PDB file of C-alpha atoms in Angstrom:
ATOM      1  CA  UNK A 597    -153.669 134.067-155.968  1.00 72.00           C
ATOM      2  CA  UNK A 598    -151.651 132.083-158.149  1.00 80.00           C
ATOM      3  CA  UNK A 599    -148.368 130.210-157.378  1.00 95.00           C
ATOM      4  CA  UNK A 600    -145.906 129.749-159.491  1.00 97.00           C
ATOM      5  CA  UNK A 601    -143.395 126.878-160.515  1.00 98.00           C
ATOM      6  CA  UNK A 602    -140.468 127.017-162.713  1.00 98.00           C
ATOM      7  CA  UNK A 603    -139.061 124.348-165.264  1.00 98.00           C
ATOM      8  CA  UNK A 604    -135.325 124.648-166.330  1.00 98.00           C
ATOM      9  CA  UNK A 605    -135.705 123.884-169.921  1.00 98.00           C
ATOM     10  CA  UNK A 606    -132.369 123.635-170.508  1.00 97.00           C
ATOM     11  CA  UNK A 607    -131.898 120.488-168.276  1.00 98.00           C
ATOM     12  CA  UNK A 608    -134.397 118.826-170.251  1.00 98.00           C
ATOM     13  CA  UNK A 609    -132.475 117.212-172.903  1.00 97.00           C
ATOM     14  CA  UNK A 610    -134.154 114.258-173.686  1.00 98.00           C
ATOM     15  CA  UNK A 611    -137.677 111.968-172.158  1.00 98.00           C
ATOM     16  CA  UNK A 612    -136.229 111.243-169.176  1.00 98.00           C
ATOM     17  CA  UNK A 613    -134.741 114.777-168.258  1.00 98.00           C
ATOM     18  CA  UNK A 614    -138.050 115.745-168.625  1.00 98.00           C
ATOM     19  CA  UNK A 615    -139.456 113.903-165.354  1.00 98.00           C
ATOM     20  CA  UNK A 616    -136.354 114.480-163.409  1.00 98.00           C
ATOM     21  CA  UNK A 617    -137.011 118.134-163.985  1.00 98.00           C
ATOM     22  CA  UNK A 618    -141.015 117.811-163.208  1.00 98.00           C
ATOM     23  CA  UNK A 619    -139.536 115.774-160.479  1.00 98.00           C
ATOM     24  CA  UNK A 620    -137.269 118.488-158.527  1.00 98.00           C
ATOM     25  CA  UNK A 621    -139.917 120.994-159.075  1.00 98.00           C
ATOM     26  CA  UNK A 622    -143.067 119.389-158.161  1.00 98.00           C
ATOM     27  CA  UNK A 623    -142.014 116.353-155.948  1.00 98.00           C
ATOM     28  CA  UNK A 624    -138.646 117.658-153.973  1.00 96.00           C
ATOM     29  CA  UNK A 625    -141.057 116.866-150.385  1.00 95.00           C
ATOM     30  CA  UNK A 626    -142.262 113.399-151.559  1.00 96.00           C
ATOM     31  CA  UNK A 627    -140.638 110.210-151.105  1.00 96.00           C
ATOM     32  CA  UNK A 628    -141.573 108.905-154.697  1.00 97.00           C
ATOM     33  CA  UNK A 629    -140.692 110.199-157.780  1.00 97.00           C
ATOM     34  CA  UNK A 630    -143.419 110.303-161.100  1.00 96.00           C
ATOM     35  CA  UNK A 631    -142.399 107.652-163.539  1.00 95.00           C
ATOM     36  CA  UNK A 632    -141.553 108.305-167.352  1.00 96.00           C
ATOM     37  CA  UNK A 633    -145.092 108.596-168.127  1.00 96.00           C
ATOM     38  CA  UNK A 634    -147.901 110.671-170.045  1.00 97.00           C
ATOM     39  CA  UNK A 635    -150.119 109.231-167.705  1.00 96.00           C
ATOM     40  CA  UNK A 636    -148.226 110.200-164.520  1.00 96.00           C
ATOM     41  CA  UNK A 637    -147.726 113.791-165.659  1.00 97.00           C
ATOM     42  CA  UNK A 638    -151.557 114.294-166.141  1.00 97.00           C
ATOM     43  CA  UNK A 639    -152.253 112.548-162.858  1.00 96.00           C
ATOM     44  CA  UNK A 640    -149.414 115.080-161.277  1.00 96.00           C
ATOM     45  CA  UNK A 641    -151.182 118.171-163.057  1.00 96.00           C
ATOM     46  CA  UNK A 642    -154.643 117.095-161.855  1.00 94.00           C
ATOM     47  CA  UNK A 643    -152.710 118.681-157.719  1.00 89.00           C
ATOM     48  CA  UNK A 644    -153.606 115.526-155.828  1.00 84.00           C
ATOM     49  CA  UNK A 645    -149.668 115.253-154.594  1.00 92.00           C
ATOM     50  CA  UNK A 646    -146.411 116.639-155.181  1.00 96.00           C
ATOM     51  CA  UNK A 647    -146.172 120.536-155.086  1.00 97.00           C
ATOM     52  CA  UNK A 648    -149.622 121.004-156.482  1.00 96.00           C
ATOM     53  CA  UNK A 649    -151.708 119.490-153.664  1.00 94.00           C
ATOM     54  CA  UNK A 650    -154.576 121.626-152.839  1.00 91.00           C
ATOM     55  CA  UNK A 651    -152.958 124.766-155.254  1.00 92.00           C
ATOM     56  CA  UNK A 652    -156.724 126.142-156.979  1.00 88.00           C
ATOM     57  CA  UNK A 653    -154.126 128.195-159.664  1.00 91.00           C
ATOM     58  CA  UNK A 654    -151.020 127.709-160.870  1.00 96.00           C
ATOM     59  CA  UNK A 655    -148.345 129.291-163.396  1.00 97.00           C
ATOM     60  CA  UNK A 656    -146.157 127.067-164.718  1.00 98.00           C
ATOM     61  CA  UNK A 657    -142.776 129.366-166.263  1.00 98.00           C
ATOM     62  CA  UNK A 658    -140.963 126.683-168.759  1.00 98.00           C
ATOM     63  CA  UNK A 659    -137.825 128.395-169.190  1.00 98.00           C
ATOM     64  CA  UNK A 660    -135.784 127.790-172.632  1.00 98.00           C
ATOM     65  CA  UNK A 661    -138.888 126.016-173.582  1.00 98.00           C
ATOM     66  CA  UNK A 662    -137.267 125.938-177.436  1.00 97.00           C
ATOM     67  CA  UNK A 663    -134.763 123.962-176.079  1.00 97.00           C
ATOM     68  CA  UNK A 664    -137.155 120.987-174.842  1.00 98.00           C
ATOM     69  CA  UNK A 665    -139.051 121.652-178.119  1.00 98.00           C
ATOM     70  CA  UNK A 666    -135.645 120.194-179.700  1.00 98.00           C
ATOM     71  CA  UNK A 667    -135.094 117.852-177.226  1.00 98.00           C
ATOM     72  CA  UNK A 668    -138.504 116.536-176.953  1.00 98.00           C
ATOM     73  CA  UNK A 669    -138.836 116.187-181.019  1.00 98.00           C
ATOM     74  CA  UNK A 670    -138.764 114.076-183.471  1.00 97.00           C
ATOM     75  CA  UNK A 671    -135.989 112.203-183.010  1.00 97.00           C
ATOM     76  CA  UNK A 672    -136.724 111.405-179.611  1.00 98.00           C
ATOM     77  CA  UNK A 673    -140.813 110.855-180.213  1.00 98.00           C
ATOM     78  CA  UNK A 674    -139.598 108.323-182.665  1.00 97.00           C
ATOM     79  CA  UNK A 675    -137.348 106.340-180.418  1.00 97.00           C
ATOM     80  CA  UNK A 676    -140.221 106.450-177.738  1.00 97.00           C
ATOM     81  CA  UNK A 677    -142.726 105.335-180.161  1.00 97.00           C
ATOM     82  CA  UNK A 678    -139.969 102.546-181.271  1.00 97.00           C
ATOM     83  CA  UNK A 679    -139.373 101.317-178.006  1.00 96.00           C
ATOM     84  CA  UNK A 680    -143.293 100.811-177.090  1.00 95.00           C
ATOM     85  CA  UNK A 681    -143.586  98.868-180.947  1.00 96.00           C
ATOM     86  CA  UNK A 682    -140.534  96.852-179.848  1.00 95.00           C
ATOM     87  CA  UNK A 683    -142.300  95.351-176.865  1.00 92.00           C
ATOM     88  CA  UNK A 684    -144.873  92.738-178.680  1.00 81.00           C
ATOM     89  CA  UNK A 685    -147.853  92.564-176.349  1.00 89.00           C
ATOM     90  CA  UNK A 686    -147.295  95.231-174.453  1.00 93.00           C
ATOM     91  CA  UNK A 687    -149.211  98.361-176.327  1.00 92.00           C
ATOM     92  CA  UNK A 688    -151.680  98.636-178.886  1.00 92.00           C
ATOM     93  CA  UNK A 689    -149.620  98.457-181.348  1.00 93.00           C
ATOM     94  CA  UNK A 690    -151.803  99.745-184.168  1.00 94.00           C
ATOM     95  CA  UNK A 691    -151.503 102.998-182.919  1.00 95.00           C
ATOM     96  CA  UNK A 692    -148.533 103.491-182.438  1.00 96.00           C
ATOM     97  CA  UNK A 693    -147.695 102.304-185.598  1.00 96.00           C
ATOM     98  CA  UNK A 694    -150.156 104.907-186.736  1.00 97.00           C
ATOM     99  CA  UNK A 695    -148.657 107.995-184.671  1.00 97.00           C
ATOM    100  CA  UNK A 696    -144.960 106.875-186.187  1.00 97.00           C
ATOM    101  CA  UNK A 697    -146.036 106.667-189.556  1.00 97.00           C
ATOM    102  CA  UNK A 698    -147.872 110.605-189.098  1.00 97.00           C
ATOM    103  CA  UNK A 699    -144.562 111.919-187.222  1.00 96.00           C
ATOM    104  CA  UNK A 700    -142.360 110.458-190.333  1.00 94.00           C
ATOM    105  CA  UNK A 701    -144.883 112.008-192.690  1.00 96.00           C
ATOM    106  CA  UNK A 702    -144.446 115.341-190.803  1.00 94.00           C
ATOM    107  CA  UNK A 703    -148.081 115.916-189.489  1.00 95.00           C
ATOM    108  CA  UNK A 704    -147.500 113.781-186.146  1.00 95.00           C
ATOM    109  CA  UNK A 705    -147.310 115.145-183.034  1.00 97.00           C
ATOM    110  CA  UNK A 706    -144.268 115.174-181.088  1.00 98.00           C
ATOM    111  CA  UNK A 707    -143.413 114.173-177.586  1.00 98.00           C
ATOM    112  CA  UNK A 708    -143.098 118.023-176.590  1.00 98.00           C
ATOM    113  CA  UNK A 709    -146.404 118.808-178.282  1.00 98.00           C
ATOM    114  CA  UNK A 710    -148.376 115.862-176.443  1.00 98.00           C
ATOM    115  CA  UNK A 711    -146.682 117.459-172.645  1.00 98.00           C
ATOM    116  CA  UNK A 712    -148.134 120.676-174.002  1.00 98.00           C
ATOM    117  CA  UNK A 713    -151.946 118.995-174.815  1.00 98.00           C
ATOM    118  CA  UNK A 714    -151.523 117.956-171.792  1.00 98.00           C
ATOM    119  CA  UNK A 715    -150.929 120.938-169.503  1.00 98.00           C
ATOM    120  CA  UNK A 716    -153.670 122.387-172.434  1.00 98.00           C
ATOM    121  CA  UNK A 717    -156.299 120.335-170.561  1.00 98.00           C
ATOM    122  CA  UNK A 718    -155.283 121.659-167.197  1.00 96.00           C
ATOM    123  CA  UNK A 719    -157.468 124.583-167.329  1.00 95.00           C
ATOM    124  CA  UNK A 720    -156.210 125.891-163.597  1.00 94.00           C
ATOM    125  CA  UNK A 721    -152.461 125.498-164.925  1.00 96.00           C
ATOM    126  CA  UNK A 722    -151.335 128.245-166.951  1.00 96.00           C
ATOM    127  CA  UNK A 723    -148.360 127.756-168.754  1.00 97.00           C
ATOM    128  CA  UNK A 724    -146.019 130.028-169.202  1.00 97.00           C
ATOM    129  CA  UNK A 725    -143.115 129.905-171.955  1.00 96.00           C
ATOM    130  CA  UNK A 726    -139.695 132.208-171.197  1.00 92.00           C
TER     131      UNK A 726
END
């Protein structure tokens, strides 16, 4: 049996919306909160805490997903990617300069497209766009 989770898609208007909305859904019982992380939403997807502890299948509905798309595009990948290449020492730079060059050329991926790889290699997750 598979339980299910929904995402408000509309509250999600820009990075950080995005883990206040994973964090109402999927950590409401915890007393921590995921950080504004790639990293932390794997590990969160992965069910060792939060609302997915010990679920074996899950549906994830992502309501007005098109409206994250938007939010979650190029405009904001590009400030993400900025901010990281504004912090000398900090990242491997290199590749980020890489993944901003491909997103200005068109072929990069965006923020919303790297959440979505991500649930992609979640194979007991199923997401489900409405």
């Amino acid at each position: 049996m598979s339980v299910e989770f929904t995402l408000q898609g509309s509250a999600i208007v820009d990075i950080p919306s995005l883990y206040a909305e994973l964090n109402r859904v999927f950590m409401a019982d915890e007393d921590w909160a995921l950080g504004n992380s790639l990293d932390a939403l794997d590990d969160l997807l992965y069910g060792g805490y939060g609302a997915l502890q010990g679920q074996q299948a899950v549906t994830v509905v992502w309501q007005d997903m098109e409206t994250s798309r938007a939010a979650l595009g190029v405009a904001a990948t590009t400030a993400w990617l900025q901010h990281k290449l504004d912090q000398p020492g900090t990242f491997n730079t290199a590749p980020l300069q890489a993944q901003l060059l491909a997103l200005q050329q068109g072929h990069g991926q965006t923020y919303f497209d790297i959440v979505l790889e991500i649930f992609a290699s979640h194979p007991d997750i199923r997401l489900q766009p409405a």
